[in-house]
Coordinates of C-alpha atoms and ligand atoms in Angstrom, one line a residue:
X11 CA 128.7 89.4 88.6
X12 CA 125.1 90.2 89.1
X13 CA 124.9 92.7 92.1
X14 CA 122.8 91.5 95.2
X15 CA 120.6 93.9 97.4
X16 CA 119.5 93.3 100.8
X17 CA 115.7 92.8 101.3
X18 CA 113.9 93.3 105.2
X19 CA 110.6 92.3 105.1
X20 CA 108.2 93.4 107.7
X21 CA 105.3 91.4 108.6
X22 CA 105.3 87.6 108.3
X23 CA 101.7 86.9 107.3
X24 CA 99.9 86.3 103.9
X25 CA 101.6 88.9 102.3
X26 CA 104.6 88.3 103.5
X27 CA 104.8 85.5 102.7
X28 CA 103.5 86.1 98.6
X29 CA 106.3 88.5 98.9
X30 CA 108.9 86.4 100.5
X31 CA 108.0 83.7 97.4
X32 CA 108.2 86.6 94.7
X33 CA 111.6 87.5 95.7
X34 CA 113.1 83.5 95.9
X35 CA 111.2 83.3 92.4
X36 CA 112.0 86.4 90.4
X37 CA 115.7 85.5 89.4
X38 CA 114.9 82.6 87.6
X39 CA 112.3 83.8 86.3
X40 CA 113.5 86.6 84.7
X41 CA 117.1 88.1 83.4
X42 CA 117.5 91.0 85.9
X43 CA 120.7 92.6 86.9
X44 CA 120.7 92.5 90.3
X45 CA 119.4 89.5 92.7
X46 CA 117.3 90.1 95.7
X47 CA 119.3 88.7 99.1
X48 CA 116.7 87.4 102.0
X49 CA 118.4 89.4 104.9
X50 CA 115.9 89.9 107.7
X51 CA 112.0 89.0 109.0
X52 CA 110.7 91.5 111.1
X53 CA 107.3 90.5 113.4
X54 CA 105.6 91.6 116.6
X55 CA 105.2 87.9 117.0
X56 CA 108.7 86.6 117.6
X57 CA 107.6 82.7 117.3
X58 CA 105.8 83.5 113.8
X59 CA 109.5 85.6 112.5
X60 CA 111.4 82.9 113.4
X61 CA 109.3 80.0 111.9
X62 CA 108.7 82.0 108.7
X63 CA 112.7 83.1 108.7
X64 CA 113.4 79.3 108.4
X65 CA 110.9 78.3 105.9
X66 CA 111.3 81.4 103.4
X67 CA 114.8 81.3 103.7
X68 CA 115.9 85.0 105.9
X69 CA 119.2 84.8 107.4
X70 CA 117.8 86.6 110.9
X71 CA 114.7 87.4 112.4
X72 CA 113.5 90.0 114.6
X73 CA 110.2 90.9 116.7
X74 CA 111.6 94.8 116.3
X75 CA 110.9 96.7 112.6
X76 CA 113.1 99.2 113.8
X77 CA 116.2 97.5 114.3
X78 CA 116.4 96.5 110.2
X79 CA 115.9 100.4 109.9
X80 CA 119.9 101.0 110.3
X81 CA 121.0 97.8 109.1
X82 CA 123.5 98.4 106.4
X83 CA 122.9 95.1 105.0
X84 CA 119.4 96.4 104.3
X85 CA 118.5 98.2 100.7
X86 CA 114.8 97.8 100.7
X87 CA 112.3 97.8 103.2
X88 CA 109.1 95.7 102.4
X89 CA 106.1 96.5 104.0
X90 CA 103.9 93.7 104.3
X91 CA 102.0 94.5 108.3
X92 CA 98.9 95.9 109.0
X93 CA 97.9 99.4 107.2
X94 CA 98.3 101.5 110.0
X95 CA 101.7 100.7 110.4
X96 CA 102.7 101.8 106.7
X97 CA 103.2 105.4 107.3
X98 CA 105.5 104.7 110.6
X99 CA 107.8 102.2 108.8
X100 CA 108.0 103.6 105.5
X101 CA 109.4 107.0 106.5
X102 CA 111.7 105.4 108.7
X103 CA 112.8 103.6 105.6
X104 CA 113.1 106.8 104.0
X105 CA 114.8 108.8 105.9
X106 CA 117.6 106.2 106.2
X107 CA 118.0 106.1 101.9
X108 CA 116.0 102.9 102.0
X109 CA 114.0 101.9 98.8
X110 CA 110.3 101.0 99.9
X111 CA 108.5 98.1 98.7
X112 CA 105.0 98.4 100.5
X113 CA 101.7 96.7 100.4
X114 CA 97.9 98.6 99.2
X115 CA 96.8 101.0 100.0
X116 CA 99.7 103.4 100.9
X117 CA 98.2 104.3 104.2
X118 CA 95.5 104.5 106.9
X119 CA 94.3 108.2 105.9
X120 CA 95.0 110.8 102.9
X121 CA 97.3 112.8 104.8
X122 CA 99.2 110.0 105.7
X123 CA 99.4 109.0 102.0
X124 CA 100.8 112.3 100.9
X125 CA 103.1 112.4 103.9
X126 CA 105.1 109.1 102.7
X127 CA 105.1 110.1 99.0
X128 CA 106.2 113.4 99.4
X129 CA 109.3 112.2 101.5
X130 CA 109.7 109.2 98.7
X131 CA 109.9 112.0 95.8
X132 CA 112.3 114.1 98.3
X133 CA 115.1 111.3 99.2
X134 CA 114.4 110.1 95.2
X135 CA 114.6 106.6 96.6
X136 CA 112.3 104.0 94.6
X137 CA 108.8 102.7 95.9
X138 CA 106.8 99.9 94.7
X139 CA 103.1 99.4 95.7
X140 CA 101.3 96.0 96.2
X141 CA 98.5 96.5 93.7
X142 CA 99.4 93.5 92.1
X143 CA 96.5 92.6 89.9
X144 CA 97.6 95.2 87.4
X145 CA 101.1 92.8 86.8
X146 CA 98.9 90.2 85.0
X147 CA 99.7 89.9 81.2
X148 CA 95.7 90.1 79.9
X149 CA 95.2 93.7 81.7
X150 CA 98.6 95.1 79.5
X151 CA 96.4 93.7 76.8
X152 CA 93.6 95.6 77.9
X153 CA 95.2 98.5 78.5
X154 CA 96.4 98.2 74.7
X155 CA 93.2 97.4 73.0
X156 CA 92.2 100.8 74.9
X157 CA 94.8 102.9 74.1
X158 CA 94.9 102.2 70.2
X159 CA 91.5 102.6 69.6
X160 CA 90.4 99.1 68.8
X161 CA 87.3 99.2 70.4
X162 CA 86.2 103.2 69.8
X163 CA 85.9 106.2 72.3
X164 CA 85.0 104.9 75.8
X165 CA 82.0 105.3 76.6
X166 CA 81.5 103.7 80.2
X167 CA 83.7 101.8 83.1
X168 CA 81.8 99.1 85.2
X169 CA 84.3 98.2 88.2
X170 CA 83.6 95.9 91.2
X171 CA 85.8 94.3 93.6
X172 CA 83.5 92.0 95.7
X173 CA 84.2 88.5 98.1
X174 CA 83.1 87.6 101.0
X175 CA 85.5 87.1 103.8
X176 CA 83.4 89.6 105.9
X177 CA 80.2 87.8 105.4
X178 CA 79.8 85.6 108.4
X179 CA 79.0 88.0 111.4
X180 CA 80.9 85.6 113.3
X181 CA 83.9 86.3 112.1
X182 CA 85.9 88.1 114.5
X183 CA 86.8 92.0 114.6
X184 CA 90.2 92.4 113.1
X185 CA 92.8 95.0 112.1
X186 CA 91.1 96.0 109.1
X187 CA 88.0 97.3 111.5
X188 CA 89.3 99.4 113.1
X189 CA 89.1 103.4 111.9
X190 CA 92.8 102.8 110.8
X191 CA 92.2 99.8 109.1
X192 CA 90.3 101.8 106.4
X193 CA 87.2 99.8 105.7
X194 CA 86.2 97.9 102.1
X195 CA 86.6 101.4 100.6
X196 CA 89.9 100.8 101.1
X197 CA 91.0 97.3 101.4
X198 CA 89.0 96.2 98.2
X199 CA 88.0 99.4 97.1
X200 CA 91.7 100.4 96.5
X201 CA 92.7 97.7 93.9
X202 CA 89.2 98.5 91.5
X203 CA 90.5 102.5 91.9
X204 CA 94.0 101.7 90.5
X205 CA 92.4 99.5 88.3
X206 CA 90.1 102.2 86.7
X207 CA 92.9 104.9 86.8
X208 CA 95.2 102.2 85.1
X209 CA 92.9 101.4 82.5
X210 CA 91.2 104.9 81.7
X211 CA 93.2 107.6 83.2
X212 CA 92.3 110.0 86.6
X213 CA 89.3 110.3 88.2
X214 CA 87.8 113.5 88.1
X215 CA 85.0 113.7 90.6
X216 CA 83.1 111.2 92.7
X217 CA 79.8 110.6 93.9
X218 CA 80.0 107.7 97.1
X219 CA 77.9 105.7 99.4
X220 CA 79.1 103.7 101.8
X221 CA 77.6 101.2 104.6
X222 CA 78.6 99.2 107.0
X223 CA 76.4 96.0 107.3
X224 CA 77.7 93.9 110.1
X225 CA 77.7 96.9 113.3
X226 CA 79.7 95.3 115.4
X227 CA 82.0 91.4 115.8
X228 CA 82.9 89.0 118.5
X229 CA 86.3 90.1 119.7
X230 CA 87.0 86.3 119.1
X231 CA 86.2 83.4 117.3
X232 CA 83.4 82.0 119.5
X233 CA 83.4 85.1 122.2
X234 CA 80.8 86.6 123.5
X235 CA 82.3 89.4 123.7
X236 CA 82.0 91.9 121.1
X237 CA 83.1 95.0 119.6
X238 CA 82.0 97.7 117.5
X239 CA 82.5 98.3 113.6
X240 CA 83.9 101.2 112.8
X241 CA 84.4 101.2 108.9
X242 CA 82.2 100.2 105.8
X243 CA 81.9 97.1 104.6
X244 CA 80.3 97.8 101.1
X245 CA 81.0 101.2 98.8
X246 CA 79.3 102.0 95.8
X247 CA 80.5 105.3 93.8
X248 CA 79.7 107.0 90.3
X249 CA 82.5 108.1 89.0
X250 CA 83.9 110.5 85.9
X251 CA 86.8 110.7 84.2
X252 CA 88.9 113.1 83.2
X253 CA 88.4 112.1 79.8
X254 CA 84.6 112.7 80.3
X255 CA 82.9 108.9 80.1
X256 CA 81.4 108.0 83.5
X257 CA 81.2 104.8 85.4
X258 CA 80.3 103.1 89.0
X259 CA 82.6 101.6 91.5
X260 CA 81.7 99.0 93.7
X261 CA 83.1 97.2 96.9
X262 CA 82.4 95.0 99.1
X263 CA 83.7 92.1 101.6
X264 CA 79.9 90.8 102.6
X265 CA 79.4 89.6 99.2
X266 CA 78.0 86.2 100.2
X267 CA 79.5 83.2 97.6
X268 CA 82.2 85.7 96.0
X269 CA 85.6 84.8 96.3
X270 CA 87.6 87.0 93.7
X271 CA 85.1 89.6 92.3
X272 CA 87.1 91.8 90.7
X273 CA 85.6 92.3 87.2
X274 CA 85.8 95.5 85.3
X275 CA 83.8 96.1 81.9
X276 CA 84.9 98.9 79.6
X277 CA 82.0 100.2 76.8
X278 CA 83.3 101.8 73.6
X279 CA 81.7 102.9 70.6
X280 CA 83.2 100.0 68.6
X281 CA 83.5 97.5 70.8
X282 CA 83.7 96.2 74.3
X283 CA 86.4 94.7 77.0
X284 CA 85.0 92.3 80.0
X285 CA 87.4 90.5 82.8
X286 CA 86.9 88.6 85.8
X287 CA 90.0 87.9 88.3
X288 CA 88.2 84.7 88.7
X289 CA 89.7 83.9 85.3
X290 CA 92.3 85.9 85.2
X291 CA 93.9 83.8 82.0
X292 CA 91.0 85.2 79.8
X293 CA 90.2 88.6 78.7
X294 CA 86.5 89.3 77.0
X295 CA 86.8 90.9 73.6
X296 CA 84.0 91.6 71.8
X297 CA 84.0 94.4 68.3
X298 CA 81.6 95.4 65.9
X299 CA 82.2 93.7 62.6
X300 CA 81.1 90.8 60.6
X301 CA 77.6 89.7 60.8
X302 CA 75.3 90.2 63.8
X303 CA 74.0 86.9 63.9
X304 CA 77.5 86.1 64.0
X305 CA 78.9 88.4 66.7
X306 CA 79.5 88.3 70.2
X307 CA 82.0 88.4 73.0
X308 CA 85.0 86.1 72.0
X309 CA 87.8 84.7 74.5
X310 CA 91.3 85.5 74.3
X311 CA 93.5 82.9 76.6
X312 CA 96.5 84.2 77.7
X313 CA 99.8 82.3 76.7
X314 CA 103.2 83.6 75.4
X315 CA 102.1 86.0 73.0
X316 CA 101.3 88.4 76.4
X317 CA 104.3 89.3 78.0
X318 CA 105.9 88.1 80.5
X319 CA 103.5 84.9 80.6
X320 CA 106.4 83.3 77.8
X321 CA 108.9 83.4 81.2
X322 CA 106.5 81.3 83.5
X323 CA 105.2 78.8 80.9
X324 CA 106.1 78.0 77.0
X325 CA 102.5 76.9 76.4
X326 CA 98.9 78.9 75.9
X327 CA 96.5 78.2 77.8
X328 CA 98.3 76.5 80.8
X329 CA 97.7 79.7 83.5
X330 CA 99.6 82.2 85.7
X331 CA 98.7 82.4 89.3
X332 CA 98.8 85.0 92.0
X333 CA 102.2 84.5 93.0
X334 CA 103.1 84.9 89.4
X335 CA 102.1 88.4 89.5
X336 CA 103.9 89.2 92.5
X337 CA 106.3 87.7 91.1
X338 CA 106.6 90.3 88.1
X339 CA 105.8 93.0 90.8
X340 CA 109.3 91.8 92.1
X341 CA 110.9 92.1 88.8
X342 CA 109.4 95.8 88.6
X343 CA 110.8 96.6 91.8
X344 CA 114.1 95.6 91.4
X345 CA 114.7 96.9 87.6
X346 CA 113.6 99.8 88.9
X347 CA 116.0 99.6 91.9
X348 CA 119.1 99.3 89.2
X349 CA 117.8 102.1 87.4
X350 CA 116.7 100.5 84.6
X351 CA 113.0 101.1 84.1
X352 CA 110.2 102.8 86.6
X353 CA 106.8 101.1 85.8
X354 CA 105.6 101.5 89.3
X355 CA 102.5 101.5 90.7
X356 CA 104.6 103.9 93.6
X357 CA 104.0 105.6 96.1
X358 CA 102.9 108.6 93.7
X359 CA 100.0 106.6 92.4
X360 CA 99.2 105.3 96.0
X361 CA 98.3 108.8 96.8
X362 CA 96.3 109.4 93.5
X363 CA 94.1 106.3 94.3
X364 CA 94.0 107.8 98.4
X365 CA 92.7 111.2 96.6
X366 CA 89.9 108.8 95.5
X367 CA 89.1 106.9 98.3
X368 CA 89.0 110.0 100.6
X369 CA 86.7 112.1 98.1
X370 CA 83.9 108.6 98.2
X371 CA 83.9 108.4 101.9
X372 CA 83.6 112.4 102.1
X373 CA 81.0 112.4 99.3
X374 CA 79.1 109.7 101.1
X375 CA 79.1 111.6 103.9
X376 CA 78.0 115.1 103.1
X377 CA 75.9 113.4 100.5
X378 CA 77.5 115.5 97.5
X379 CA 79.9 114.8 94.3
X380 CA 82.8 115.2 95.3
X381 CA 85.9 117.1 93.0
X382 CA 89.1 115.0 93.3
X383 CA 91.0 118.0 92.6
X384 CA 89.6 119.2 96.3
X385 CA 91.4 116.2 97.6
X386 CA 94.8 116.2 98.3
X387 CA 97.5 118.7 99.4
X388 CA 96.9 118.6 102.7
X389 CA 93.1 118.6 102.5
X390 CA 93.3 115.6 105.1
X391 CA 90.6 113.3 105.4
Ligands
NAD8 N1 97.9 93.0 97.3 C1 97.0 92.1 97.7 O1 96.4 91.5 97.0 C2 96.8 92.1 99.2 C3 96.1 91.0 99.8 C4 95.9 90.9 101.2 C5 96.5 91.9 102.0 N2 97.2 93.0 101.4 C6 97.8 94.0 102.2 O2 98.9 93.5 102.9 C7 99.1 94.0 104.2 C8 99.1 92.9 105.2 O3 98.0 92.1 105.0 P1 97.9 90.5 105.4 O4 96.7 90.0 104.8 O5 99.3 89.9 105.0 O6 97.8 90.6 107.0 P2 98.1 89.5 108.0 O7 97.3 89.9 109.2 O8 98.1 88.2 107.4 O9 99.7 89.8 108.4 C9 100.2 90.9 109.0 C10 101.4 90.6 109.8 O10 102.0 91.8 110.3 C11 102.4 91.5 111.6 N3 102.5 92.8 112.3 C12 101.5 93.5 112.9 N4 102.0 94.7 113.4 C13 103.3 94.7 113.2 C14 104.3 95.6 113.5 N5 104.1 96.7 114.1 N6 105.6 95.2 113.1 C15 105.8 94.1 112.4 N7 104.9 93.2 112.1 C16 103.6 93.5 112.5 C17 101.3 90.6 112.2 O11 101.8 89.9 113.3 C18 101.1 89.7 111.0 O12 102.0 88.6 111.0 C19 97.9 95.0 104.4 O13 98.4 96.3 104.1 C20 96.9 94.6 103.4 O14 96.1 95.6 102.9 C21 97.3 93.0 100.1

C-alpha cells in the first residue's frame, strides 16, 4: 500500500494555490511511492483558509501557522506566504523534524538564508525550493546540450527575467516593497540566478546596479495616500563564472508589455542555446555545420522524447503549463521525502543564489565587483 504523508500548507494565495493543485495532481501523474494527504490550510485571513480549504480539498483550516507546527498528522510544511515570513516558519518546521517545502527565494536577507539551511542540513530533514522554472523538460535539455559539449566551450550567458506587474505607478504598495520583501533583485532576480547557476555552474563575482523607478505607491488602489519604496524595481549585473565565461543579469518588474521575460541565451564556440518562458515548449538550437547559407537557429518542440513531458501528454507539440512544472516539483519533493532521489533545488541552493543576490545589491552599492566567495558565512547583508 502506497504510504501517505501529511502536507500543511501555509498561505492560501497564488502559490498556494499552484501548490495545492501540484500536490492533487502529482499521483496520477506519476508512479511515486508515497501519496501526498491535504491535511491543513494555514492563513492570517481566516475567510480566505476556509474558502480555499473547501475548494482544494484540506481537511481543516486555520488563521494560526503555528498550530500545524505540532500536528502529528503533519510531515511537510509548505511555505507558500509572504517572504518575510519564510525564515520564522521554516525553522519552526525544523525544529519539530518537519520536511520543508518553501517558495523563492529562501528568505528576506542572507543571514536569514544561511540561518534556515544550516538548521535544514543539521535535523537532515528534506527541503524543496519553489524555483520552478528549472522542472520544465526543454531546460534538462539545455542543461544536456551544455554539459556534453554539443555546442563548444561557453563563451557567454545572457539572462533576463523582465514583466511588468510593477509598471503602473498606480499600483498599490505591497509586501514585496517593503525592505523585507526584497525588491526585483530578489523576486525576479532570484529565478534568472538559479537559472544561470543551473545551467553554467557558480557565480564567481559580481558587478550590480540597481534602481528603483517608481519612489513611492498609493497605500491603495485609488488612495491618495501614499507610501514610500523601499527596494529596486530593476537590477542589472555582469557576472563571471567560475568556469571563467562572463555574462549580464537583468531584472526587472517595470518592464512595460512583458509578461514572462525570462529568456536566457548561452554562446559557445560551436554553437548557441536561446529560450524564452514565453514559449516554454521550444528551445533555440542553433550549431555550426552544414552550409552558411543554410544555417541558422532551429526549433526543437518539446514532446515525449523530453522527460517527464511523456507523463502529461502522449503527443509532441501539444504543451506543458505552469502547473505542470510544479507539478514535477511535487514529484521531486516527495521522492525525495521517501528517500529515493535528492534533485532539489533546497534550501542549500537557496542560499547559494542569496550569496548572489546579496553580493549585486552590495556591489551596487559601494559601486565595486563584488567576490561571491565574500558572501556568506555570516557576512550578513
Ligand atoms: N515560484 C514562482 O514562480 C512564484 C510566483 C509568485 C510568487 N512566488 C513566491 O510565493 C510566495 C507567496 O507569493 P504569492 O504571490 O502567492 O503571494 P500572495 O500575496 O498571493 O499570497 C500570500 C498569502 O499568504 C498569506 N499570509 C501572509 N502572512 C501570513 C502569515 N503570517 N501566515 C499565514 N499566511 C500568511 C496572505 O494572506 C496571502 O493569502 C512568495 O515567497 C513569492 O516570492 C513564487
Amino acid at each position: 500500500m502506497t504510504r501517505s504523508v501529511g502536507i500543511a500548507l501555509v498561505g492560501a494565495g497564488a502559490m498556494g494555490k499552484a501548490h495545492s493543485l501540484a500536490f492533487r495532481t502529482v499521483g496520477g501523474v506519476f508512479d511515486l511511492p508515497i501519496a501526498p494527504r491535504l491535511e491543513v490550510i494555514a492563513d492570517v485571513n481566516e475567510q480566505l483558509a476556509a474558502t480555499a480549504a473547501g475548494h482544494w480539498g484540506y481537511k481543516r483550516h486555520t488563521k494560526d501557522w503555528r498550530s500545524v507546527i505540532a500536528d502529528p498528522c503533519v510531515d511537510i510544511v509548505d511555505i507558500t506566504a509572504p517572504n518575510r515570513f519564510h525564515r520564522e516558519i521554516a525553522l519552526a518546521a525544523i525544529g519539530a523534524g518537519k520536511h520543508v517545502y518553501c517558495e523563492k527565494p529562501l528568505a528576506a536577507t542572507l543571514k536569514e538564508a544561511e540561518e534556515m539551511f544550516r538548521a535544514a542540513e543539521k535535523a537532515a530533514v528534506t527541503t524543496q525550493l519553489g524555483f520552478n522554472f528549472l522542472k520544465n523538460p526543454m531546460i534538462d535539455l539545455a542543461k544536456n546540450i551544455i554539459q556534453s559539449g554539443e555546442i563548444g566551450e561557453i563563451r557567454s550567458f545572457r539572462g533576463i527575467h523582465a514583466e511588468d506587474y510593477m509598471a503602473d505607478p498606480t499600483t498599490p504598495w505591497s509586501w514585496r516593497l517593503d525592505s523585507q520583501g526584497g525588491g526585483v533583485v530578489e523576486d525576479l532576480g532570484s529565478h534568472i540566478v538559479c537559472m544561470a547557476r543551473h545551467l553554467l555552474g557558480p557565480i564567481s563575482r559580481v558587478c550590480g546596479s540597481l534602481s528603483t523607478v517608481i519612489p513611492s505607491r498609493p497605500t491603495a488602489r485609488g488612495s491618495t495616500e501614499s507610501r514610500d519604496v523601499q527596494v529596486d524595481d530593476v537590477a542589472h549585473a555582469l557576472v563571471q563564472f567560475d568556469r571563467g565565461c562572463h555574462g549580464t543579469l537583468e531584472a526587472s518588474w517595470v518592464a512595460t508589455g512583458r509578461k514572462m521575460q525570462l529568456e536566457f541565451e548561452v554562446v559557445g564556440s560551436h554553437g548557441s542555446i536561446a529560450f524564452t518562458q514565453e514559449r516554454f515548449s521550444e528551445l533555440q538550437l542553433f550549431k555550426l555545420e552544414g552550409s552558411q547559407s543554410r544555417n541558422g537557429f532551429r526549433t526543437i518542440v518539446a514532446g515525449p522524447l523530453h522527460p517527464p513531458y511523456g507523463n502529461f501528454c502522449v503527443a509532441t507539440g501539444h504543451q506543458l503549463g505552469f502547473n505542470d512544472m510544479k507539478t514535477i516539483e511535487a514529484r521531486d519533493l516527495l521522492l525525495s521525502v521517501a528517500g529515493i532521489e535528492h534533485r532539489g533545488p533546497d534550501f542549500r541552493e537557496g542560499y547559494e543564489v542569496q550569496k548572489v543576490i546579496a553580493a549585486i545589491i552590495s556591489s551596487s552599492h559601494d559601486k565595486k565587483w563584488v567576490e561571491i566567495g565574500q558572501m556568506g558565512d555570516s557576512a550578513a547583508r
